[in-house]
Amino acid sequence: MSIDILPAGAWAVAVLLSAAVIVICLVRSRTSGRRTAVYAVSWPVIVLHLISLVSAMAPYLIVAKLHRMIGAPFLEFYMRMGWWSAAVVIVLAVTQLVVMYRQAQLAMRAQLDAVGRHTAADDHVDGGDGDAGDGDAGDDTDDSDTHHAGDARDARDQ
């Protein structure tokens, strides 16, 4: 009897894992009226996403391997519901990807906004002209970082 419900249980676990990834991404990408920090998609969430994809395949593999041991009524139910359950799993997997992408996009924008605010605050403190006020404004010395970045840009343009 426990073999009969094993595919349904595995499918339920896969759906719960998928829902967990979706809820985590929606909660972490939520912003209030004032711009709050949005966290990037963390590695544990990415690993949970991969685990949910692997666990989504498990019920179908269980039915394929243990079809002789599963009772006839349960096997008929699994065969009848197979396409529908696969459609649900596919929709959940695509939804996971969409909310993970959206969270990453919002996190990138929040990070750019934070850098912009930080730069604007530095400009305001320095007098608003963008110059750091270090007295080197007329200095023509070559920064190695700037020089290398220009070389990479020149190589790309050729």
PDB file of C-alpha atoms in Angstrom:
ATOM      1  CA  MET A   1       0.000   0.000   0.000  1.00  0.00           C
ATOM      2  CA  SER A   2       2.831   2.447   0.743  1.00  0.00           C
ATOM      3  CA  ILE A   3       4.286   1.830  -2.723  1.00  0.00           C
ATOM      4  CA  ASP A   4       0.925   2.848  -4.185  1.00  0.00           C
ATOM      5  CA  ILE A   5       1.048   6.361  -2.733  1.00  0.00           C
ATOM      6  CA  LEU A   6       4.806   6.893  -3.150  1.00  0.00           C
ATOM      7  CA  PRO A   7       4.523   8.701  -6.534  1.00  0.00           C
ATOM      8  CA  ALA A   8       1.783  10.998  -5.216  1.00  0.00           C
ATOM      9  CA  GLY A   9       3.878  11.789  -2.137  1.00  0.00           C
ATOM     10  CA  ALA A  10       6.948  12.506  -4.263  1.00  0.00           C
ATOM     11  CA  TRP A  11       4.877  14.797  -6.488  1.00  0.00           C
ATOM     12  CA  ALA A  12       3.529  16.639  -3.432  1.00  0.00           C
ATOM     13  CA  VAL A  13       7.092  17.158  -2.141  1.00  0.00           C
ATOM     14  CA  ALA A  14       8.145  18.525  -5.539  1.00  0.00           C
ATOM     15  CA  VAL A  15       5.208  20.955  -5.557  1.00  0.00           C
ATOM     16  CA  LEU A  16       6.002  22.116  -2.005  1.00  0.00           C
ATOM     17  CA  LEU A  17       9.670  22.680  -2.874  1.00  0.00           C
ATOM     18  CA  SER A  18       8.665  24.653  -5.955  1.00  0.00           C
ATOM     19  CA  ALA A  19       6.224  26.729  -3.943  1.00  0.00           C
ATOM     20  CA  ALA A  20       8.932  27.391  -1.340  1.00  0.00           C
ATOM     21  CA  VAL A  21      11.311  28.750  -3.993  1.00  0.00           C
ATOM     22  CA  ILE A  22       8.573  30.965  -5.421  1.00  0.00           C
ATOM     23  CA  VAL A  23       7.533  32.334  -2.016  1.00  0.00           C
ATOM     24  CA  ILE A  24      11.137  32.973  -0.937  1.00  0.00           C
ATOM     25  CA  CYS A  25      11.874  34.894  -4.141  1.00  0.00           C
ATOM     26  CA  LEU A  26       8.659  36.914  -3.911  1.00  0.00           C
ATOM     27  CA  VAL A  27       9.305  37.855  -0.274  1.00  0.00           C
ATOM     28  CA  ARG A  28      12.937  38.795  -0.886  1.00  0.00           C
ATOM     29  CA  SER A  29      12.141  40.880  -3.964  1.00  0.00           C
ATOM     30  CA  ARG A  30       9.389  42.835  -2.260  1.00  0.00           C
ATOM     31  CA  THR A  31       9.944  46.557  -1.880  1.00  0.00           C
ATOM     32  CA  SER A  32       7.924  49.062   0.070  1.00  0.00           C
ATOM     33  CA  GLY A  33       7.008  52.591  -1.000  1.00  0.00           C
ATOM     34  CA  ARG A  34      10.476  53.791  -0.125  1.00  0.00           C
ATOM     35  CA  ARG A  35      13.271  51.975  -1.901  1.00  0.00           C
ATOM     36  CA  THR A  36      14.526  49.213   0.333  1.00  0.00           C
ATOM     37  CA  ALA A  37      17.315  46.795  -0.403  1.00  0.00           C
ATOM     38  CA  VAL A  38      16.413  43.811  -2.539  1.00  0.00           C
ATOM     39  CA  TYR A  39      18.617  40.810  -1.952  1.00  0.00           C
ATOM     40  CA  ALA A  40      20.136  38.924  -4.853  1.00  0.00           C
ATOM     41  CA  VAL A  41      19.074  35.325  -5.395  1.00  0.00           C
ATOM     42  CA  SER A  42      21.132  33.339  -2.909  1.00  0.00           C
ATOM     43  CA  TRP A  43      22.933  30.099  -3.634  1.00  0.00           C
ATOM     44  CA  PRO A  44      20.721  28.090  -1.249  1.00  0.00           C
ATOM     45  CA  VAL A  45      17.671  29.228  -3.229  1.00  0.00           C
ATOM     46  CA  ILE A  46      19.363  28.219  -6.484  1.00  0.00           C
ATOM     47  CA  VAL A  47      20.216  24.810  -5.017  1.00  0.00           C
ATOM     48  CA  LEU A  48      16.628  24.448  -3.758  1.00  0.00           C
ATOM     49  CA  HIS A  49      15.435  25.259  -7.282  1.00  0.00           C
ATOM     50  CA  LEU A  50      17.634  22.499  -8.713  1.00  0.00           C
ATOM     51  CA  ILE A  51      16.464  20.062  -6.032  1.00  0.00           C
ATOM     52  CA  SER A  52      12.852  20.904  -6.859  1.00  0.00           C
ATOM     53  CA  LEU A  53      13.518  20.180 -10.547  1.00  0.00           C
ATOM     54  CA  VAL A  54      15.083  16.822  -9.753  1.00  0.00           C
ATOM     55  CA  SER A  55      12.312  15.956  -7.307  1.00  0.00           C
ATOM     56  CA  ALA A  56       9.741  16.895  -9.955  1.00  0.00           C
ATOM     57  CA  MET A  57      11.049  14.023 -12.087  1.00  0.00           C
ATOM     58  CA  ALA A  58      10.941  11.512  -9.240  1.00  0.00           C
ATOM     59  CA  PRO A  59       7.216  10.587  -9.350  1.00  0.00           C
ATOM     60  CA  TYR A  60       7.389   9.712 -13.034  1.00  0.00           C
ATOM     61  CA  LEU A  61      10.526   7.629 -12.544  1.00  0.00           C
ATOM     62  CA  ILE A  62       8.912   5.826  -9.612  1.00  0.00           C
ATOM     63  CA  VAL A  63       5.853   4.946 -11.695  1.00  0.00           C
ATOM     64  CA  ALA A  64       8.045   3.808 -14.593  1.00  0.00           C
ATOM     65  CA  LYS A  65      10.258   1.588 -12.429  1.00  0.00           C
ATOM     66  CA  LEU A  66       7.670   0.245  -9.973  1.00  0.00           C
ATOM     67  CA  HIS A  67       4.589  -0.034 -12.221  1.00  0.00           C
ATOM     68  CA  ARG A  68       4.353  -3.806 -11.572  1.00  0.00           C
ATOM     69  CA  MET A  69       4.262  -3.274  -7.811  1.00  0.00           C
ATOM     70  CA  ILE A  70       1.683  -0.451  -7.850  1.00  0.00           C
ATOM     71  CA  GLY A  71      -1.961  -1.496  -7.525  1.00  0.00           C
ATOM     72  CA  ALA A  72      -4.155  -1.327 -10.620  1.00  0.00           C
ATOM     73  CA  PRO A  73      -6.462   1.497  -9.396  1.00  0.00           C
ATOM     74  CA  PHE A  74      -3.493   3.659  -8.400  1.00  0.00           C
ATOM     75  CA  LEU A  75      -1.621   2.917 -11.621  1.00  0.00           C
ATOM     76  CA  GLU A  76      -4.692   3.858 -13.655  1.00  0.00           C
ATOM     77  CA  PHE A  77      -5.000   7.094 -11.665  1.00  0.00           C
ATOM     78  CA  TYR A  78      -1.322   7.940 -12.247  1.00  0.00           C
ATOM     79  CA  MET A  79      -1.618   7.234 -15.971  1.00  0.00           C
ATOM     80  CA  ARG A  80      -4.738   9.370 -16.260  1.00  0.00           C
ATOM     81  CA  MET A  81      -3.298  12.274 -14.256  1.00  0.00           C
ATOM     82  CA  GLY A  82       0.262  12.069 -15.619  1.00  0.00           C
ATOM     83  CA  TRP A  83      -0.056  14.844 -18.204  1.00  0.00           C
ATOM     84  CA  TRP A  84      -1.913  17.142 -15.840  1.00  0.00           C
ATOM     85  CA  SER A  85       0.593  16.654 -13.047  1.00  0.00           C
ATOM     86  CA  ALA A  86       3.452  17.223 -15.498  1.00  0.00           C
ATOM     87  CA  ALA A  87       1.795  20.449 -16.671  1.00  0.00           C
ATOM     88  CA  VAL A  88       1.549  21.686 -13.072  1.00  0.00           C
ATOM     89  CA  VAL A  89       5.215  20.860 -12.434  1.00  0.00           C
ATOM     90  CA  ILE A  90       6.309  22.609 -15.650  1.00  0.00           C
ATOM     91  CA  VAL A  91       4.284  25.737 -14.825  1.00  0.00           C
ATOM     92  CA  LEU A  92       5.825  25.806 -11.342  1.00  0.00           C
ATOM     93  CA  ALA A  93       9.350  25.398 -12.757  1.00  0.00           C
ATOM     94  CA  VAL A  94       8.826  28.245 -15.225  1.00  0.00           C
ATOM     95  CA  THR A  95       7.325  30.385 -12.461  1.00  0.00           C
ATOM     96  CA  GLN A  96      10.419  29.712 -10.340  1.00  0.00           C
ATOM     97  CA  LEU A  97      12.640  30.923 -13.152  1.00  0.00           C
ATOM     98  CA  VAL A  98      10.534  34.043 -13.688  1.00  0.00           C
ATOM     99  CA  VAL A  99      10.504  35.079 -10.014  1.00  0.00           C
ATOM    100  CA  MET A 100      14.221  34.301  -9.637  1.00  0.00           C
ATOM    101  CA  TYR A 101      14.972  36.449 -12.692  1.00  0.00           C
ATOM    102  CA  ARG A 102      12.731  39.240 -11.404  1.00  0.00           C
ATOM    103  CA  GLN A 103      14.410  39.158  -7.990  1.00  0.00           C
ATOM    104  CA  ALA A 104      17.846  39.314  -9.603  1.00  0.00           C
ATOM    105  CA  GLN A 105      16.739  42.216 -11.799  1.00  0.00           C
ATOM    106  CA  LEU A 106      15.315  44.160  -8.851  1.00  0.00           C
ATOM    107  CA  ALA A 107      18.444  43.463  -6.787  1.00  0.00           C
ATOM    108  CA  MET A 108      20.627  44.788  -9.585  1.00  0.00           C
ATOM    109  CA  ARG A 109      18.533  47.952  -9.853  1.00  0.00           C
ATOM    110  CA  ALA A 110      18.590  48.450  -6.084  1.00  0.00           C
ATOM    111  CA  GLN A 111      22.364  48.053  -6.095  1.00  0.00           C
ATOM    112  CA  LEU A 112      22.716  50.574  -8.937  1.00  0.00           C
ATOM    113  CA  ASP A 113      20.428  52.992  -7.093  1.00  0.00           C
ATOM    114  CA  ALA A 114      22.514  52.584  -3.926  1.00  0.00           C
ATOM    115  CA  VAL A 115      25.724  53.271  -5.858  1.00  0.00           C
ATOM    116  CA  GLY A 116      24.105  56.294  -7.495  1.00  0.00           C
ATOM    117  CA  ARG A 117      22.957  57.660  -4.131  1.00  0.00           C
ATOM    118  CA  HIS A 118      26.407  57.040  -2.688  1.00  0.00           C
ATOM    119  CA  THR A 119      28.073  58.824  -5.605  1.00  0.00           C
ATOM    120  CA  ALA A 120      25.607  61.714  -5.404  1.00  0.00           C
ATOM    121  CA  ALA A 121      26.285  62.035  -1.682  1.00  0.00           C
ATOM    122  CA  ASP A 122      30.039  62.073  -2.352  1.00  0.00           C
ATOM    123  CA  ASP A 123      29.581  64.763  -5.004  1.00  0.00           C
ATOM    124  CA  HIS A 124      27.521  66.829  -2.577  1.00  0.00           C
ATOM    125  CA  VAL A 125      30.178  66.536   0.139  1.00  0.00           C
ATOM    126  CA  ASP A 126      32.977  67.387  -2.315  1.00  0.00           C
ATOM    127  CA  GLY A 127      31.292  70.523  -3.507  1.00  0.00           C
ATOM    128  CA  GLY A 128      29.075  69.188  -6.251  1.00  0.00           C
ATOM    129  CA  ASP A 129      31.581  69.442  -9.083  1.00  0.00           C
ATOM    130  CA  GLY A 130      32.452  65.743  -9.116  1.00  0.00           C
ATOM    131  CA  ASP A 131      36.119  66.473  -8.374  1.00  0.00           C
ATOM    132  CA  ALA A 132      37.420  64.699  -5.316  1.00  0.00           C
ATOM    133  CA  GLY A 133      39.267  67.854  -4.318  1.00  0.00           C
ATOM    134  CA  ASP A 134      42.620  66.115  -4.073  1.00  0.00           C
ATOM    135  CA  GLY A 135      44.460  68.838  -5.984  1.00  0.00           C
ATOM    136  CA  ASP A 136      45.407  66.544  -8.861  1.00  0.00           C
ATOM    137  CA  ALA A 137      42.887  67.960 -11.308  1.00  0.00           C
ATOM    138  CA  GLY A 138      45.593  69.170 -13.694  1.00  0.00           C
ATOM    139  CA  ASP A 139      47.830  66.119 -13.204  1.00  0.00           C
ATOM    140  CA  ASP A 140      48.329  64.184 -16.451  1.00  0.00           C
ATOM    141  CA  THR A 141      49.730  61.046 -14.835  1.00  0.00           C
ATOM    142  CA  ASP A 142      48.376  57.825 -16.220  1.00  0.00           C
ATOM    143  CA  ASP A 143      46.436  55.546 -13.879  1.00  0.00           C
ATOM    144  CA  SER A 144      47.231  51.948 -14.708  1.00  0.00           C
ATOM    145  CA  ASP A 145      43.613  50.868 -14.163  1.00  0.00           C
ATOM    146  CA  THR A 146      42.333  53.510 -16.559  1.00  0.00           C
ATOM    147  CA  HIS A 147      45.072  52.700 -19.043  1.00  0.00           C
ATOM    148  CA  HIS A 148      44.269  48.967 -18.999  1.00  0.00           C
ATOM    149  CA  ALA A 149      40.544  49.613 -19.311  1.00  0.00           C
ATOM    150  CA  GLY A 150      41.240  51.808 -22.355  1.00  0.00           C
ATOM    151  CA  ASP A 151      43.420  49.093 -23.888  1.00  0.00           C
ATOM    152  CA  ALA A 152      40.650  46.543 -23.458  1.00  0.00           C
ATOM    153  CA  ARG A 153      38.166  48.957 -25.016  1.00  0.00           C
ATOM    154  CA  ASP A 154      40.532  49.646 -27.948  1.00  0.00           C
ATOM    155  CA  ALA A 155      41.072  45.918 -28.519  1.00  0.00           C
ATOM    156  CA  ARG A 156      37.334  45.341 -28.504  1.00  0.00           C
ATOM    157  CA  ASP A 157      36.744  48.115 -31.041  1.00  0.00           C
ATOM    158  CA  GLN A 158      39.242  46.649 -33.522  1.00  0.00           C
TER     159      GLN A 158
END
